[in-house]
XYZ file of C-alpha atoms in Angstrom:
673
model
C -140.240 177.752 -92.083
C -140.053 179.331 -88.609
C -138.888 176.019 -87.119
C -136.027 175.857 -89.609
C -135.023 179.429 -88.821
C -135.183 178.759 -85.075
C -133.061 175.641 -85.461
C -130.492 177.584 -87.495
C -130.391 180.306 -84.845
C -129.839 177.737 -82.093
C -127.007 176.099 -84.049
C -125.411 179.484 -84.737
C -125.600 180.423 -81.052
C -124.050 177.078 -80.074
C -121.231 177.569 -82.575
C -120.565 181.094 -81.294
C -120.578 179.856 -77.696
C -118.124 177.124 -78.582
C -115.748 179.658 -80.172
C -115.889 181.928 -77.116
C -115.250 178.967 -74.774
C -112.288 177.963 -76.896
C -110.906 181.525 -76.795
C -111.217 181.627 -73.012
C -109.445 178.289 -72.684
C -106.631 179.474 -74.979
C -106.067 182.634 -72.901
C -106.165 180.537 -69.726
C -103.470 178.209 -71.086
C -101.353 181.150 -72.272
C -101.637 182.782 -68.839
C -100.283 179.565 -67.276
C -97.125 179.713 -69.432
C -94.318 181.662 -67.775
C -90.566 181.813 -67.121
C -89.400 183.193 -70.464
C -85.723 183.091 -69.522
C -84.037 183.623 -72.867
C -82.944 186.198 -75.413
C -86.553 187.014 -76.378
C -87.926 187.576 -72.872
C -89.212 191.056 -73.751
C -91.029 189.855 -76.893
C -92.541 186.802 -75.206
C -93.718 188.807 -72.173
C -95.243 191.528 -74.371
C -97.116 188.987 -76.486
C -98.405 187.133 -73.422
C -99.432 190.356 -71.629
C -101.372 191.692 -74.617
C -103.230 188.420 -75.117
C -104.209 188.216 -71.432
C -105.775 191.691 -71.740
C -108.317 190.182 -74.176
C -109.771 187.892 -71.473
C -112.428 190.398 -70.208
C -113.916 190.648 -73.710
C -114.356 186.879 -73.928
C -115.863 186.737 -70.432
C -118.429 189.426 -71.268
C -119.301 187.721 -74.569
C -119.880 184.464 -72.691
C -122.216 186.128 -70.201
C -124.049 188.202 -72.825
C -127.601 187.241 -73.792
C -127.333 188.913 -77.221
C -126.413 186.708 -80.183
C -123.002 187.290 -81.768
C -123.353 188.331 -85.439
C -121.992 185.808 -87.994
C -119.314 188.240 -89.181
C -118.052 188.680 -85.639
C -118.066 184.883 -85.133
C -115.867 184.461 -88.209
C -113.459 187.081 -86.878
C -113.391 185.356 -83.466
C -112.624 182.032 -85.176
C -109.707 183.689 -86.949
C -108.582 185.136 -83.606
C -108.812 181.652 -82.067
C -106.466 180.269 -84.719
C -104.005 183.094 -84.066
C -104.121 182.387 -80.311
C -103.330 178.711 -80.955
C -100.253 179.770 -82.940
C -99.268 182.217 -80.197
C -99.670 179.496 -77.577
C -97.263 177.202 -79.448
C -94.687 179.985 -79.787
C -94.967 181.000 -76.121
C -94.606 177.379 -75.025
C -91.462 177.149 -77.143
C -90.179 180.279 -75.412
C -90.853 178.787 -71.989
C -89.852 175.158 -72.487
C -87.661 175.147 -75.616
C -83.899 175.173 -75.965
C -82.385 178.604 -75.275
C -79.473 177.867 -77.600
C -81.817 176.848 -80.414
C -83.930 180.000 -79.976
C -80.883 182.240 -80.451
C -79.438 180.305 -83.392
C -82.832 180.345 -85.127
C -83.400 184.055 -84.435
C -84.555 184.876 -87.976
C -87.223 182.159 -87.944
C -88.325 183.052 -84.405
C -88.649 186.751 -85.204
C -90.511 185.853 -88.381
C -92.975 183.818 -86.315
C -93.422 186.746 -83.929
C -94.238 188.990 -86.888
C -96.638 186.461 -88.433
C -98.544 185.875 -85.188
C -98.655 189.594 -84.363
C -100.051 190.253 -87.851
C -102.657 187.474 -87.489
C -103.823 188.855 -84.142
C -103.985 192.428 -85.475
C -105.954 191.395 -88.572
C -108.414 189.312 -86.536
C -109.023 192.155 -84.042
C -109.398 194.613 -86.906
C -112.247 192.515 -88.360
C -114.255 192.633 -85.124
C -116.815 195.457 -85.174
C -117.039 196.313 -81.471
C -120.341 198.145 -82.021
C -121.962 194.861 -83.095
C -121.032 192.844 -80.002
C -122.279 193.223 -76.448
C -119.265 194.401 -74.413
C -118.864 197.308 -71.994
C -117.202 200.598 -72.969
C -114.298 199.919 -70.570
C -113.567 196.540 -72.155
C -114.003 198.007 -75.624
C -111.390 200.696 -74.861
C -109.012 198.076 -73.465
C -109.319 195.834 -76.523
C -108.891 198.786 -78.880
C -105.710 199.685 -76.986
C -104.433 196.106 -77.386
C -105.307 196.254 -81.095
C -103.301 199.483 -81.443
C -100.338 197.840 -79.685
C -100.443 194.865 -82.055
C -100.659 197.241 -85.007
C -97.544 199.144 -83.887
C -95.724 195.880 -83.104
C -96.563 194.557 -86.583
C -94.872 197.539 -88.192
C -91.825 197.400 -85.903
C -89.080 194.774 -86.158
C -87.412 194.113 -82.809
C -83.730 193.270 -82.761
C -82.031 190.683 -80.584
C -78.588 190.725 -78.993
C -76.152 190.638 -81.975
C -73.159 189.798 -79.768
C -74.926 186.746 -78.305
C -75.859 185.513 -81.784
C -72.318 186.078 -83.079
C -70.758 184.238 -80.120
C -73.109 181.271 -80.448
C -72.714 181.024 -84.221
C -68.934 181.127 -84.085
C -68.722 178.542 -81.292
C -71.150 176.159 -83.010
C -69.020 176.215 -86.156
C -65.832 175.320 -84.263
C -64.351 171.841 -84.298
C -65.194 169.645 -81.316
C -61.623 169.836 -79.996
C -61.187 173.591 -80.529
C -60.502 175.741 -77.471
C -63.146 178.337 -76.558
C -62.015 181.480 -74.739
C -63.301 181.789 -71.172
C -64.727 185.327 -71.708
C -66.929 183.981 -74.522
C -68.175 181.076 -72.392
C -68.866 183.490 -69.546
C -70.889 185.805 -71.807
C -72.859 182.849 -73.196
C -73.637 181.425 -69.742
C -74.777 184.802 -68.419
C -76.795 185.945 -71.429
C -78.445 182.544 -71.889
C -79.113 182.495 -68.121
C -77.455 179.117 -67.621
C -75.714 179.828 -64.350
C -77.340 177.138 -62.184
C -77.464 173.349 -62.384
C -81.252 173.583 -62.747
C -80.921 175.838 -65.820
C -78.379 173.492 -67.393
C -80.515 170.417 -66.758
C -83.538 172.124 -68.291
C -81.560 172.993 -71.418
C -80.266 169.406 -71.677
C -83.799 168.009 -71.445
C -85.023 170.538 -74.028
C -82.367 169.355 -76.492
C -83.313 165.717 -75.889
C -86.979 166.605 -76.496
C -85.937 168.107 -79.847
C -84.131 164.897 -80.782
C -87.130 162.777 -79.793
C -89.521 164.980 -81.751
C -87.429 164.886 -84.945
C -86.321 161.258 -84.654
C -82.869 162.268 -85.902
C -80.250 164.048 -83.756
C -78.837 165.920 -86.753
C -75.571 167.821 -86.949
C -77.018 171.076 -85.573
C -78.427 169.466 -82.413
C -75.179 167.563 -81.860
C -73.260 170.854 -82.018
C -75.706 172.459 -79.589
C -75.240 169.527 -77.189
C -71.468 169.903 -77.398
C -71.763 173.632 -76.708
C -73.979 172.931 -73.692
C -71.297 170.619 -72.294
C -68.704 173.358 -72.728
C -70.889 175.896 -70.922
C -71.634 173.442 -68.126
C -67.934 172.683 -67.661
C -67.159 176.395 -67.475
C -69.957 177.179 -65.021
C -69.004 174.273 -62.766
C -65.390 175.451 -62.808
C -66.508 178.871 -61.625
C -68.886 177.324 -59.063
C -67.274 174.095 -57.757
C -70.187 173.500 -55.378
C -72.341 172.647 -58.406
C -70.405 169.454 -59.085
C -67.586 168.186 -61.247
C -66.878 169.721 -64.668
C -67.521 167.448 -67.606
C -65.654 168.646 -70.666
C -63.080 166.738 -72.626
C -60.557 169.420 -71.535
C -59.422 170.563 -68.082
C -60.308 174.216 -67.490
C -58.053 175.938 -64.922
C -59.813 177.422 -61.892
C -58.420 180.877 -60.990
C -55.253 179.862 -62.847
C -53.977 177.482 -60.154
C -55.783 174.188 -59.454
C -57.376 171.750 -61.887
C -60.526 169.766 -61.417
C -60.437 166.095 -62.457
C -62.077 165.348 -65.784
C -65.013 162.934 -65.683
C -64.775 160.406 -68.549
C -67.686 160.624 -70.996
C -68.654 156.993 -70.299
C -69.274 157.874 -66.638
C -71.755 160.653 -67.412
C -75.488 160.299 -67.985
C -76.278 161.366 -71.588
C -79.414 163.157 -70.350
C -78.229 165.066 -67.266
C -74.538 165.245 -68.291
C -73.680 164.430 -64.638
C -71.573 161.725 -63.051
C -73.832 158.681 -62.612
C -74.577 157.259 -59.185
C -77.144 154.614 -60.173
C -76.400 153.650 -63.803
C -78.936 151.402 -65.543
C -79.008 149.798 -68.996
C -82.000 150.141 -71.360
C -82.943 147.647 -74.070
C -80.728 149.353 -76.700
C -77.636 148.760 -74.532
C -77.151 152.441 -73.625
C -76.587 153.418 -69.981
C -78.324 156.275 -68.125
C -78.775 157.552 -64.587
C -81.884 155.773 -63.280
C -83.661 158.937 -62.137
C -83.407 160.687 -65.500
C -84.247 157.763 -67.781
C -87.290 156.980 -65.618
C -88.503 160.549 -66.002
C -87.930 160.269 -69.754
C -90.007 157.085 -69.966
C -92.761 158.404 -67.699
C -93.105 161.449 -69.943
C -94.427 159.057 -72.613
C -91.275 158.540 -74.697
C -90.646 155.072 -76.107
C -87.245 155.669 -77.703
C -83.644 155.638 -76.502
C -82.638 159.321 -75.984
C -79.135 158.794 -77.372
C -79.712 156.508 -80.374
C -83.409 157.255 -81.058
C -83.995 153.512 -81.505
C -87.368 152.241 -80.360
C -87.159 150.507 -76.967
C -88.350 146.900 -77.085
C -89.190 147.171 -73.369
C -89.069 149.722 -70.561
C -87.157 147.469 -68.162
C -84.015 148.945 -66.551
C -81.032 146.715 -65.680
C -78.512 147.941 -63.070
C -75.020 148.409 -64.542
C -73.018 147.102 -61.561
C -69.741 146.988 -63.491
C -69.930 150.665 -64.446
C -71.008 151.651 -60.935
C -67.893 149.890 -59.566
C -65.642 151.627 -62.122
C -67.117 155.012 -61.191
C -66.508 154.329 -57.489
C -62.869 153.366 -58.252
C -62.383 156.516 -60.351
C -63.811 158.725 -57.583
C -61.501 157.122 -55.013
C -58.456 157.568 -57.267
C -59.274 161.279 -57.689
C -60.002 161.968 -54.029
C -63.756 162.392 -54.543
C -66.735 160.937 -52.725
C -68.690 158.622 -55.056
C -72.269 159.715 -55.808
C -74.712 158.430 -53.207
C -77.080 155.719 -54.378
C -80.597 157.181 -54.149
C -83.048 155.402 -51.859
C -85.718 153.543 -53.850
C -88.969 151.784 -53.109
C -91.276 149.774 -55.294
C -93.409 152.908 -55.816
C -92.894 155.615 -58.458
C -90.189 158.250 -57.852
C -92.646 160.541 -56.060
C -96.338 160.555 -55.268
C -98.785 163.326 -54.478
C -99.281 164.416 -50.878
C -102.277 163.585 -48.694
C -103.674 167.066 -49.336
C -103.353 166.706 -53.093
C -104.933 163.254 -52.944
C -107.858 164.679 -50.954
C -108.304 167.364 -53.617
C -108.423 164.736 -56.371
C -110.975 162.683 -54.420
C -113.135 165.797 -54.009
C -112.981 166.401 -57.771
C -114.056 162.790 -58.394
C -117.133 163.327 -56.199
C -118.052 166.268 -58.417
C -117.508 164.147 -61.538
C -119.940 161.572 -60.129
C -122.636 164.161 -59.360
C -125.587 164.927 -61.592
C -124.800 168.646 -61.603
C -123.474 169.680 -65.021
C -121.544 172.696 -63.696
C -119.798 170.503 -61.100
C -118.918 167.899 -63.715
C -117.588 170.519 -66.131
C -115.464 172.344 -63.549
C -114.114 169.099 -62.057
C -113.174 167.723 -65.486
C -111.446 171.034 -66.296
C -109.429 170.978 -63.062
C -108.403 167.356 -63.594
C -107.360 168.258 -67.131
C -104.990 170.949 -65.806
C -103.703 168.796 -62.934
C -102.912 165.901 -65.283
C -101.051 168.281 -67.564
C -98.614 169.457 -64.869
C -96.544 166.428 -63.889
C -96.206 162.661 -63.644
C -97.111 162.545 -59.939
C -100.506 164.054 -60.664
C -101.129 161.589 -63.500
C -100.382 158.668 -61.175
C -102.482 160.087 -58.344
C -105.512 160.874 -60.533
C -105.489 157.434 -62.168
C -105.060 155.584 -58.885
C -107.973 157.508 -57.387
C -110.263 156.005 -60.053
C -110.807 159.026 -62.287
C -110.422 157.287 -65.648
C -113.803 155.446 -65.762
C -115.596 158.623 -64.615
C -113.928 160.687 -67.337
C -114.813 158.031 -69.924
C -118.494 158.389 -68.942
C -118.324 162.113 -69.739
C -117.191 161.511 -73.335
C -120.799 160.972 -74.422
C -121.985 164.234 -72.804
C -123.710 166.721 -75.077
C -122.145 169.669 -73.246
C -119.264 170.732 -75.518
C -116.934 172.064 -72.834
C -117.360 169.070 -70.521
C -116.603 166.737 -73.411
C -113.479 168.738 -74.313
C -112.228 168.661 -70.722
C -112.832 164.913 -70.399
C -111.041 163.857 -73.577
C -108.129 166.250 -72.911
C -107.784 164.959 -69.341
C -107.533 161.416 -70.733
C -104.923 162.635 -73.227
C -102.819 164.123 -70.421
C -103.222 161.012 -68.254
C -102.135 158.770 -71.148
C -98.699 160.413 -71.189
C -97.802 158.186 -68.216
C -97.110 154.745 -69.686
C -99.009 152.647 -67.130
C -102.153 154.751 -67.572
C -102.421 153.745 -71.233
C -103.488 150.231 -70.245
C -105.962 151.551 -67.667
C -107.594 153.800 -70.261
C -107.948 150.923 -72.746
C -109.327 148.541 -70.079
C -111.911 151.140 -69.034
C -113.442 150.910 -72.522
C -112.500 154.471 -73.449
C -111.808 153.919 -77.153
C -115.459 153.957 -78.398
C -116.067 157.153 -76.420
C -112.933 158.788 -77.807
C -114.018 157.828 -81.339
C -117.463 159.328 -80.610
C -115.778 162.633 -79.691
C -113.588 162.369 -82.787
C -116.717 162.121 -84.935
C -119.084 164.575 -83.258
C -117.129 166.819 -80.864
C -115.996 170.405 -81.283
C -112.865 170.990 -83.328
C -110.716 171.255 -80.179
C -112.234 168.052 -78.791
C -111.693 166.236 -82.101
C -108.063 167.347 -82.199
C -107.421 166.151 -78.649
C -109.278 162.884 -79.339
C -106.915 162.277 -82.269
C -103.917 163.064 -80.073
C -105.237 160.648 -77.415
C -105.560 157.849 -79.959
C -102.000 158.510 -81.077
C -100.751 158.339 -77.493
C -102.603 155.062 -76.844
C -101.465 153.533 -80.151
C -97.841 153.682 -79.040
C -98.595 150.279 -77.461
C -98.738 147.828 -80.382
C -101.728 145.781 -79.209
C -103.761 148.985 -78.932
C -103.326 149.632 -82.672
C -105.609 146.663 -83.359
C -108.253 147.771 -80.826
C -108.325 151.348 -82.127
C -108.405 150.246 -85.775
C -111.376 147.956 -85.132
C -113.266 150.698 -83.276
C -113.963 152.691 -86.433
C -111.455 155.431 -85.601
C -109.744 155.580 -88.983
C -112.496 157.211 -91.162
C -113.005 160.162 -88.757
C -109.228 160.574 -88.510
C -109.074 160.811 -92.307
C -111.886 163.382 -92.210
C -110.009 165.445 -89.602
C -106.876 165.226 -91.754
C -108.918 166.753 -94.567
C -110.942 169.458 -92.825
C -109.220 170.149 -89.489
C -107.146 173.118 -88.410
C -103.391 172.949 -88.866
C -102.994 171.440 -85.411
C -105.900 169.046 -86.027
C -104.382 167.841 -89.277
C -101.065 167.152 -87.555
C -102.780 165.254 -84.711
C -104.753 163.192 -87.232
C -101.644 162.529 -89.332
C -99.560 161.281 -86.399
C -102.395 159.030 -85.236
C -102.950 157.599 -88.741
C -99.252 157.013 -89.277
C -98.941 155.128 -86.002
C -102.090 153.066 -86.573
C -101.026 152.121 -90.111
C -97.823 150.564 -88.839
C -100.173 147.612 -88.185
C -100.845 145.943 -91.551
C -104.523 145.320 -90.796
C -105.231 149.057 -90.530
C -103.710 149.995 -93.891
C -106.643 148.722 -95.941
C -109.084 150.542 -93.624
C -107.252 153.821 -94.199
C -107.208 153.355 -97.971
C -110.933 152.517 -98.048
C -111.587 155.647 -95.974
C -110.131 157.719 -98.834
C -106.892 158.731 -97.182
C -104.855 158.642 -100.429
C -107.058 161.280 -102.043
C -106.678 163.436 -98.914
C -102.901 162.957 -98.922
C -102.698 164.103 -102.540
C -104.596 167.235 -101.583
C -102.014 167.943 -98.865
C -99.107 167.205 -101.219
C -100.410 169.639 -103.831
C -101.184 172.373 -101.291
C -99.064 175.416 -102.320
C -98.102 176.108 -98.691
C -96.795 172.550 -98.230
C -97.492 172.697 -94.478
C -98.314 168.971 -94.283
C -95.869 167.689 -96.899
C -93.721 165.750 -94.391
C -96.651 163.973 -92.752
C -98.469 163.226 -96.020
C -95.417 161.596 -97.607
C -94.670 159.555 -94.477
C -98.219 158.133 -94.446
C -98.192 157.493 -98.203
C -94.874 155.646 -97.886
C -96.223 153.313 -95.216
C -99.441 152.645 -97.200
C -97.652 152.005 -100.513
C -96.576 148.579 -99.240
C -100.246 147.486 -99.168
C -101.835 146.285 -102.457
C -104.890 148.535 -102.013
C -102.654 151.447 -101.112
C -100.516 150.922 -104.196
C -103.591 150.782 -106.434
C -105.044 153.945 -104.872
C -101.765 155.833 -105.327
C -101.724 154.814 -109.006
C -105.342 155.933 -109.366
C -104.602 159.495 -108.188
C -101.608 159.704 -110.558
C -99.141 160.595 -107.824
C -95.980 159.858 -109.809
C -95.357 163.431 -111.143
C -95.627 164.825 -107.608
C -93.238 162.171 -106.267
C -90.755 162.991 -109.016
C -90.964 166.670 -108.074
C -90.222 165.845 -104.416
C -87.157 163.776 -105.349
C -85.851 166.694 -107.387
C -86.331 169.447 -104.809
C -87.668 168.068 -101.497
C -86.000 167.719 -98.098
C -83.829 164.620 -97.476
C -86.581 162.955 -95.400
C -89.262 163.691 -97.991
C -87.036 162.416 -100.800
C -86.602 159.220 -98.819
C -90.363 158.677 -98.468
C -91.075 159.616 -102.088
C -88.472 157.082 -103.236
C -90.030 154.431 -100.971
C -93.425 154.985 -102.646
C -91.872 154.790 -106.130
C -90.105 151.524 -105.277
C -93.469 149.939 -104.465
C -95.179 151.459 -107.533
C -92.450 150.093 -109.796
C -93.067 146.552 -108.588
C -95.948 144.450 -109.874
C -98.663 145.832 -112.163
C -97.826 148.679 -114.550
C -94.154 148.336 -113.631
C -93.004 148.976 -117.205
C -95.240 152.037 -117.549
C -93.939 153.653 -114.341
C -90.294 152.907 -115.138
C -90.788 154.374 -118.601
C -92.269 157.527 -117.057
C -89.317 157.849 -114.679
C -86.956 157.440 -117.622
C -88.810 160.134 -119.590
C -88.614 162.459 -116.565
C -84.808 162.053 -116.510
C -84.710 160.626 -112.988
C -81.376 158.797 -113.314
C -79.302 161.832 -112.254
C -81.444 162.912 -109.234
C -81.490 159.323 -107.992
C -77.723 159.009 -108.385
C -77.331 162.214 -106.355
C -79.627 160.773 -103.718
C -77.517 157.604 -103.506
C -74.515 159.794 -102.752
C -76.000 162.327 -100.321
C -79.410 161.128 -99.098
C -80.451 159.610 -95.765
C -79.410 156.007 -95.154
C -82.862 154.668 -96.003
C -83.133 157.126 -98.899
C -79.859 155.855 -100.346
C -81.172 152.275 -100.263
C -84.468 153.209 -101.943
C -82.739 155.291 -104.617
C -80.319 152.420 -105.319
C -83.280 150.023 -105.729
C -84.947 152.388 -108.197
C -81.730 152.844 -110.170
C -81.314 149.078 -110.358
C -84.887 148.681 -111.627
C -84.457 151.481 -114.181
C -81.118 150.085 -115.405
C -82.658 146.642 -115.827
C -85.618 148.221 -117.643
C -83.289 150.074 -120.045
C -81.335 146.913 -120.761
C -84.532 145.002 -121.510
C -85.747 147.901 -123.655
C -82.509 147.918 -125.661
C -82.633 144.153 -126.008
C -86.245 144.315 -127.220
C -85.358 147.062 -129.713
C -82.409 145.034 -130.981
C -84.608 141.953 -131.390
C -87.261 144.021 -133.207
C -84.629 145.490 -135.497
C -83.149 142.055 -136.248
C -86.607 140.697 -136.937
C -87.360 143.575 -139.287
C -84.095 142.987 -141.163
C -84.846 139.276 -141.443
C -88.267 140.046 -142.887
C -86.672 142.458 -145.329
C -84.195 139.802 -146.513
C -86.991 137.277 -146.885
C -89.076 139.729 -148.874
C -86.233 140.689 -151.275
C -85.977 137.370 -153.339
C -89.771 137.293 -153.708
C -89.759 140.813 -155.087
C -86.892 139.902 -157.421
C -88.681 136.812 -158.884
C -91.848 138.860 -159.378
C -89.841 141.438 -161.313
C -88.382 138.643 -163.549
C -91.821 137.200 -164.221
C -93.124 140.607 -165.099
C -90.291 141.133 -167.591
C -90.966 137.776 -169.219
C -94.639 138.573 -169.561
C -93.734 141.887 -171.272
C -91.470 140.088 -173.804
C -94.219 137.648 -174.642
């Protein structure tokens, strides 16, 4: 009995320690986020400052010898979830599009209110008398709690003039003229007065396109507005470079700057190209910017969002010559061709390399504290930039990090798997990680690690599975069942990481059956019927890709998904309607085809599908048209069968009539006799 109680106490202490470590890491990451240069700077800075004031409480809890009561642990877990949400919002405020943040002011302010409320509620549930913290820290945390409580009850307002200017400009036609005073106000209030600011905004918009997979009308309008602002700013500051709008904006009312043709500008940087290169989709970019895009882990064309069949870059000599001729004709010096070597664009310095080597010595030691701290530092270094990822991998860190994946120390394991995740962002490191035999270790973490470690393990598998041959290796490693489990029981972030990994892995046909056997369809139905609908998009995308597999189709039939799919087609988003229609197309082929088509007919799906053919996504239109064709054919067959049955019944009736008549005659004769 005592042994069982002792074991339970040890497990509870370990769980509490893990939560505190996770809280400390979250505050550390939030503290590293900065440069909130947008319309919500005050709100972002206040949120970040208040959260950082909680750090002393977590540090004292970590050092305390007293156990944390279960109720306090539950409150700290809730606080940890709120910090994760705050971290995502703060990162959006630091790295996201400034234009998008203003246009989506209602949603952003709503998120501020939600996160503030979550933090206030979590702090309110912590009984400070039950946990071992000093009076000074207690007073500080109570002050932070009071600030969150006041902030929850107060709704901050943003600059109405900025919102009005942006909204009106975004709704203008592409060729409409925008008044200079408006452009000046936008550039100043959005803090886009330098070439660096404008480049950052351009990259943020391209990141949005890559994340959604569809540029969309709103993002296209934001991109057009950014071009207008850049043209205006460059007109006011000629030293920044040549303006790039489709119109010529007068400078001080006298001279005009030559207009750079759109075909001569890089779609990423919006600048005149000096070293244009062609990617596999046929689009042309400035070499420097497309290389940075690829090294950040993207595998799509920024402009078309098509998947790149290769990462090779072909010099566009013809366009370079045309640009040089245009510059000469307009009295401009052509852009200088950047010097290149066979090495990456930049590499870490000798001092930075020495630091990495020192960290690798600590990783190789037998001292747990050294290993943990070194893995944590490498994790942060690999997160910062491409140069660090190259330097760390070339120094030989990957095999050492892989060895730490089997460690029993929770924090060391988290650092190791997250460092590998950050290293995998650089394309060439993906192969090195696979060759080092990392996949079994990552799967081990996915099965038995802390929640944070499991989430990052799932994200690592997704990153590695971008390379097609890795999908086979990961699928055969036993990764799919624990991914399905994480999709079912993980946090919101964990579910999304698991969903993206499963979707990518199931592109390979051989992994679809594994996912179905792991029970993923049942889990997907749970997500689809969740009232909050937070995972609706991901669940439908995975179900659509699995419905093409015989086992997947059978499993979808078994969970009776058709009513839910019908509901999505009636009221879902265009992308979700598309995926729901794709599932129905597969269900209405093969076994039980007649039954499913009859159900769709009973549900009155002809009209919603016709609407989808007219206004859905391109793929959605095709799927809806296929379903309509199947339903029309089914109705025709049904009518034909009914007509045949009716004719047969009439024929039987005619056959029966003479018999009945002769029997009546015989009966009459018998009566006479």
